[in-house]
mmCIF file of C-alpha atoms in Angstrom:
data_model
loop_
_atom_site.group_PDB
_atom_site.id
_atom_site.type_symbol
_atom_site.label_atom_id
_atom_site.label_comp_id
_atom_site.label_asym_id
_atom_site.label_seq_id
_atom_site.Cartn_x
_atom_site.Cartn_y
_atom_site.Cartn_z
ATOM 1 C CA ASP A 60 110.440 -139.403 85.092
ATOM 2 C CA THR A 61 107.110 -137.420 84.213
ATOM 3 C CA ALA A 62 105.466 -138.160 81.133
ATOM 4 C CA VAL A 63 103.505 -134.822 80.748
ATOM 5 C CA SER A 64 105.312 -132.407 83.182
ATOM 6 C CA GLN A 65 103.828 -128.332 83.651
ATOM 7 C CA THR A 66 105.587 -125.730 85.021
ATOM 8 C CA PRO A 67 104.608 -123.994 87.325
ATOM 9 C CA LYS A 68 102.557 -125.923 89.553
ATOM 10 C CA TYR A 69 101.151 -122.891 91.226
ATOM 11 C CA LEU A 70 100.866 -119.122 89.836
ATOM 12 C CA VAL A 71 99.611 -116.187 91.905
ATOM 13 C CA THR A 72 99.935 -113.170 89.960
ATOM 14 C CA GLN A 73 98.216 -109.552 89.570
ATOM 15 C CA MET A 74 95.302 -108.521 87.478
ATOM 16 C CA GLY A 75 96.340 -107.430 83.964
ATOM 17 C CA ASN A 76 100.194 -109.139 84.238
ATOM 18 C CA ASP A 77 101.381 -111.409 81.637
ATOM 19 C CA LYS A 78 102.028 -114.809 82.099
ATOM 20 C CA SER A 79 103.278 -118.126 80.804
ATOM 21 C CA ILE A 80 102.560 -121.710 81.194
ATOM 22 C CA LYS A 81 104.907 -124.534 79.919
ATOM 23 C CA CYS A 82 104.002 -128.034 79.103
ATOM 24 C CA GLU A 83 106.323 -130.915 78.272
ATOM 25 C CA GLN A 84 105.609 -134.433 77.091
ATOM 26 C CA ASN A 85 108.382 -137.163 76.867
ATOM 27 C CA LEU A 86 105.979 -140.211 75.197
ATOM 28 C CA GLY A 87 106.535 -139.264 71.845
ATOM 29 C CA HIS A 88 102.938 -138.162 71.141
ATOM 30 C CA ASP A 89 102.003 -135.992 68.195
ATOM 31 C CA THR A 90 98.964 -134.414 69.581
ATOM 32 C CA MET A 91 98.706 -131.868 72.640
ATOM 33 C CA TYR A 92 95.804 -130.353 74.636
ATOM 34 C CA TRP A 93 95.220 -127.522 77.162
ATOM 35 C CA TYR A 94 92.041 -127.883 79.306
ATOM 36 C CA LYS A 95 90.691 -125.509 81.853
ATOM 37 C CA GLN A 96 89.046 -126.442 85.112
ATOM 38 C CA ASP A 97 87.034 -123.676 86.295
ATOM 39 C CA SER A 98 85.327 -122.942 89.561
ATOM 40 C CA LYS A 99 82.540 -125.177 88.557
ATOM 41 C CA LYS A 100 84.352 -128.198 87.906
ATOM 42 C CA PHE A 101 84.005 -128.757 84.622
ATOM 43 C CA LEU A 102 86.976 -129.577 82.325
ATOM 44 C CA LYS A 103 86.846 -127.842 79.172
ATOM 45 C CA ILE A 104 89.238 -127.969 76.285
ATOM 46 C CA MET A 105 91.092 -124.921 75.026
ATOM 47 C CA PHE A 106 93.273 -125.679 72.382
ATOM 48 C CA SER A 107 94.489 -128.918 70.757
ATOM 49 C CA TYR A 108 97.623 -129.140 68.447
ATOM 50 C CA ASN A 109 99.074 -131.775 66.295
ATOM 51 C CA ASN A 110 102.802 -132.315 65.137
ATOM 52 C CA LYS A 111 103.048 -128.230 65.942
ATOM 53 C CA GLU A 112 99.968 -127.310 64.156
ATOM 54 C CA LEU A 113 96.881 -126.077 65.818
ATOM 55 C CA ILE A 114 93.909 -128.293 65.152
ATOM 56 C CA ILE A 115 91.221 -126.991 67.649
ATOM 57 C CA ASN A 116 90.662 -123.485 68.790
ATOM 58 C CA GLU A 117 87.507 -123.276 71.273
ATOM 59 C CA THR A 118 85.754 -120.118 72.048
ATOM 60 C CA VAL A 119 88.857 -118.546 74.028
ATOM 61 C CA PRO A 120 89.731 -114.854 74.415
ATOM 62 C CA ASN A 121 92.638 -113.674 72.082
ATOM 63 C CA ARG A 122 94.308 -112.868 75.470
ATOM 64 C CA PHE A 123 95.171 -116.576 75.626
ATOM 65 C CA SER A 124 97.950 -118.060 72.977
ATOM 66 C CA PRO A 125 99.169 -121.307 72.736
ATOM 67 C CA LYS A 126 102.571 -122.237 71.216
ATOM 68 C CA SER A 127 104.215 -125.092 69.968
ATOM 69 C CA PRO A 128 107.982 -124.831 68.985
ATOM 70 C CA ASP A 129 107.910 -128.652 68.598
ATOM 71 C CA LYS A 130 105.632 -131.532 69.016
ATOM 72 C CA ALA A 131 106.969 -132.259 72.357
ATOM 73 C CA HIS A 132 105.927 -128.876 73.985
ATOM 74 C CA LEU A 133 103.034 -126.729 73.948
ATOM 75 C CA ASN A 134 102.937 -123.664 76.170
ATOM 76 C CA LEU A 135 100.044 -121.523 77.121
ATOM 77 C CA HIS A 136 100.694 -117.379 77.038
ATOM 78 C CA ILE A 137 97.871 -115.726 78.676
ATOM 79 C CA ASN A 138 98.095 -111.434 78.018
ATOM 80 C CA SER A 139 96.350 -109.004 80.480
ATOM 81 C CA LEU A 140 95.062 -111.374 83.337
ATOM 82 C CA GLU A 141 91.737 -111.225 84.730
ATOM 83 C CA LEU A 142 89.990 -112.663 87.925
ATOM 84 C CA GLY A 143 88.010 -115.000 85.848
ATOM 85 C CA ASP A 144 90.854 -116.237 84.421
ATOM 86 C CA SER A 145 91.588 -117.850 87.941
ATOM 87 C CA ALA A 146 91.457 -121.789 87.288
ATOM 88 C CA VAL A 147 93.489 -125.176 87.157
ATOM 89 C CA TYR A 148 95.095 -125.651 83.714
ATOM 90 C CA PHE A 149 96.085 -129.047 82.566
ATOM 91 C CA CYS A 150 98.138 -130.152 79.538
ATOM 92 C CA ALA A 151 97.532 -133.180 78.334
ATOM 93 C CA SER A 152 98.875 -135.353 75.413
ATOM 94 C CA SER A 153 97.687 -138.095 73.151
ATOM 95 C CA PRO A 154 99.547 -140.487 70.459
ATOM 96 C CA VAL A 155 97.336 -139.234 67.648
ATOM 97 C CA ALA A 156 94.194 -136.511 67.307
ATOM 98 C CA THR A 157 91.684 -138.870 68.876
ATOM 99 C CA ASN A 158 89.680 -139.493 71.885
ATOM 100 C CA TYR A 159 91.669 -142.045 73.612
ATOM 101 C CA GLY A 160 95.249 -142.467 75.123
ATOM 102 C CA TYR A 161 95.364 -138.892 77.027
ATOM 103 C CA THR A 162 98.058 -138.626 79.208
ATOM 104 C CA PHE A 163 97.473 -135.516 81.521
ATOM 105 C CA GLY A 164 99.871 -133.543 83.420
ATOM 106 C CA SER A 165 99.253 -132.277 87.181
ATOM 107 C CA GLY A 166 97.925 -129.208 86.558
ATOM 108 C CA THR A 167 98.693 -125.611 87.249
ATOM 109 C CA ARG A 168 96.758 -123.420 89.497
ATOM 110 C CA LEU A 169 96.345 -119.875 88.402
ATOM 111 C CA THR A 170 94.944 -117.380 90.990
ATOM 112 C CA VAL A 171 94.470 -113.788 89.745
ATOM 113 C CA VAL A 172 94.384 -111.292 92.544
ATOM 114 C CA ASP B 175 75.328 -126.108 78.029
ATOM 115 C CA GLN B 176 76.004 -129.112 79.786
ATOM 116 C CA GLN B 177 76.605 -131.891 77.285
ATOM 117 C CA VAL B 178 77.570 -134.104 80.044
ATOM 118 C CA LYS B 179 76.415 -134.207 83.322
ATOM 119 C CA GLN B 180 77.072 -135.803 86.584
ATOM 120 C CA ASN B 181 74.150 -135.030 88.770
ATOM 121 C CA SER B 182 75.790 -136.357 92.059
ATOM 122 C CA PRO B 183 78.837 -134.175 93.440
ATOM 123 C CA SER B 184 79.974 -137.213 95.830
ATOM 124 C CA LEU B 185 79.347 -140.662 96.878
ATOM 125 C CA SER B 186 80.294 -142.356 100.189
ATOM 126 C CA VAL B 187 80.300 -145.933 100.254
ATOM 127 C CA GLN B 188 81.893 -148.832 102.497
ATOM 128 C CA GLU B 189 84.416 -150.964 101.764
ATOM 129 C CA GLY B 190 84.021 -153.888 100.280
ATOM 130 C CA ARG B 191 80.734 -152.633 98.663
ATOM 131 C CA ILE B 192 79.506 -151.517 95.386
ATOM 132 C CA SER B 193 80.005 -147.945 94.267
ATOM 133 C CA ILE B 194 77.675 -146.792 91.136
ATOM 134 C CA LEU B 195 78.747 -143.628 89.539
ATOM 135 C CA ASN B 196 76.242 -142.059 86.986
ATOM 136 C CA CYS B 197 76.311 -139.974 83.957
ATOM 137 C CA ASP B 198 73.937 -138.237 81.618
ATOM 138 C CA TYR B 199 74.652 -136.794 78.345
ATOM 139 C CA THR B 200 72.362 -134.811 75.804
ATOM 140 C CA ASN B 201 74.327 -134.793 72.642
ATOM 141 C CA SER B 202 72.869 -137.889 70.591
ATOM 142 C CA MET B 203 76.368 -137.570 67.984
ATOM 143 C CA PHE B 204 78.496 -138.713 70.886
ATOM 144 C CA ASP B 205 79.694 -142.363 70.344
ATOM 145 C CA TYR B 206 82.415 -142.815 72.785
ATOM 146 C CA PHE B 207 82.659 -142.677 76.580
ATOM 147 C CA LEU B 208 85.338 -142.576 78.925
ATOM 148 C CA TRP B 209 85.824 -142.646 82.650
ATOM 149 C CA TYR B 210 88.644 -140.727 84.213
ATOM 150 C CA LYS B 211 89.943 -140.750 87.578
ATOM 151 C CA LYS B 212 91.580 -137.958 89.652
ATOM 152 C CA TYR B 213 93.545 -137.849 92.710
ATOM 153 C CA PRO B 214 94.024 -134.580 94.453
ATOM 154 C CA ALA B 215 96.901 -132.535 92.691
ATOM 155 C CA GLU B 216 97.450 -134.972 89.909
ATOM 156 C CA GLY B 217 95.786 -134.714 86.413
ATOM 157 C CA PRO B 218 93.010 -137.219 85.539
ATOM 158 C CA THR B 219 94.077 -140.657 84.320
ATOM 159 C CA PHE B 220 92.137 -142.692 82.161
ATOM 160 C CA LEU B 221 90.126 -145.583 83.821
ATOM 161 C CA ILE B 222 87.857 -147.477 81.401
ATOM 162 C CA SER B 223 85.813 -146.756 78.253
ATOM 163 C CA ILE B 224 83.211 -148.053 76.013
ATOM 164 C CA SER B 225 81.698 -147.543 72.343
ATOM 165 C CA SER B 226 78.352 -146.945 71.475
ATOM 166 C CA ILE B 227 78.377 -150.581 69.653
ATOM 167 C CA LYS B 228 78.546 -152.079 73.133
ATOM 168 C CA ASP B 229 76.558 -151.973 76.440
ATOM 169 C CA LYS B 230 78.952 -153.258 78.541
ATOM 170 C CA ASN B 231 82.773 -153.348 79.114
ATOM 171 C CA GLU B 232 84.356 -154.712 82.152
ATOM 172 C CA ASP B 233 88.411 -154.442 83.079
ATOM 173 C CA GLY B 234 88.866 -156.164 86.668
ATOM 174 C CA ARG B 235 86.699 -154.368 89.596
ATOM 175 C CA PHE B 236 85.636 -151.944 87.043
ATOM 176 C CA THR B 237 82.491 -152.186 84.979
ATOM 177 C CA VAL B 238 80.837 -149.272 82.482
ATOM 178 C CA PHE B 239 77.417 -149.630 81.254
ATOM 179 C CA LEU B 240 75.940 -147.846 78.338
ATOM 180 C CA ASN B 241 72.226 -147.217 77.817
ATOM 181 C CA LYS B 242 72.067 -145.316 74.721
ATOM 182 C CA SER B 243 68.167 -144.973 74.548
ATOM 183 C CA ALA B 244 68.415 -143.399 77.864
ATOM 184 C CA LYS B 245 71.825 -141.129 76.819
ATOM 185 C CA HIS B 246 73.126 -142.723 80.368
ATOM 186 C CA LEU B 247 76.131 -144.811 81.232
ATOM 187 C CA SER B 248 77.371 -145.767 84.795
ATOM 188 C CA LEU B 249 80.434 -147.196 86.554
ATOM 189 C CA HIS B 250 80.287 -149.824 88.610
ATOM 190 C CA ILE B 251 83.049 -150.459 91.040
ATOM 191 C CA VAL B 252 83.188 -153.924 93.026
ATOM 192 C CA PRO B 253 84.626 -154.540 95.584
ATOM 193 C CA SER B 254 85.253 -150.938 96.375
ATOM 194 C CA GLN B 255 88.534 -150.219 98.047
ATOM 195 C CA PRO B 256 89.667 -147.289 100.051
ATOM 196 C CA GLY B 257 92.389 -146.452 97.216
ATOM 197 C CA ASP B 258 89.463 -145.817 94.851
ATOM 198 C CA SER B 259 88.640 -142.349 96.937
ATOM 199 C CA ALA B 260 88.698 -139.801 94.356
ATOM 200 C CA VAL B 261 87.148 -137.795 91.800
ATOM 201 C CA TYR B 262 85.418 -139.622 88.975
ATOM 202 C CA PHE B 263 84.948 -137.677 85.540
ATOM 203 C CA CYS B 264 82.769 -139.009 82.751
ATOM 204 C CA ALA B 265 83.966 -137.797 79.115
ATOM 205 C CA ALA B 266 82.570 -138.364 75.577
ATOM 206 C CA SER B 267 83.203 -137.986 72.442
ATOM 207 C CA GLY B 268 82.038 -137.883 68.547
ATOM 208 C CA ARG B 269 83.644 -139.010 65.418
ATOM 209 C CA GLY B 270 84.799 -137.147 62.396
ATOM 210 C CA GLY B 271 86.655 -133.756 62.233
ATOM 211 C CA SER B 272 87.282 -132.450 65.333
ATOM 212 C CA ASN B 273 84.147 -133.928 67.202
ATOM 213 C CA TYR B 274 86.623 -136.739 68.439
ATOM 214 C CA LYS B 275 87.534 -134.212 71.318
ATOM 215 C CA LEU B 276 86.675 -134.924 74.946
ATOM 216 C CA THR B 277 83.625 -133.396 76.806
ATOM 217 C CA PHE B 278 83.634 -133.715 80.437
ATOM 218 C CA GLY B 279 81.449 -133.997 83.427
ATOM 219 C CA LYS B 280 81.709 -131.946 86.568
ATOM 220 C CA GLY B 281 83.099 -135.039 88.107
ATOM 221 C CA THR B 282 81.813 -137.141 91.353
ATOM 222 C CA LEU B 283 83.644 -137.409 94.282
ATOM 223 C CA LEU B 284 84.104 -140.843 95.856
ATOM 224 C CA THR B 285 84.781 -141.762 99.323
ATOM 225 C CA VAL B 286 85.471 -145.535 100.098
ATOM 226 C CA ASN B 287 85.174 -145.778 103.978
ATOM 227 C CA PRO B 288 87.258 -148.485 105.300
#
């Protein structure tokens, strides 16, 4: 039973399209995150939600909009996809908003063509 | 602006020998450091961490050393096993407010040869 599950695992789409990536955790954690691993291999935080409330919002284009319907789910919607959005997106959760105890999902590889 | 640097993209060692992975940081506000291990097509998994009040933390075959004055940490794996072959990410965080967020390096691919 996967602790942090992301869907889809792979996503290939054309420029200009709108797409969503879903994330669910069954660990009972309060905090969830979206990280992006770009072509340079850095893992960079994009957003963090604590019990459905946005607590971290890094410098991310407005085309990216996270939504947390409940504390077990954090979805990422991307409008007007661009070539530079191609990356691997990782969802993660932690018991509370902290720097330890992270559990990552297996990632969603997004390719924009 | 690379606040966490892993200057070696890859490292190859023989089974049974020591693997040493290095990490440097620039932000003096960082006070907690972590190593994550990542296999292909999987997410990173936590390996070991160290607080800035310590200079060494050991867990089985894994030891992390922290040199605050040099802003440098290293992960030692002894003895190395083929199953240790993975990408290792160094991460750092500060304290207070949103400073707990993790800043990652680019990772080092470790290959342990049988």
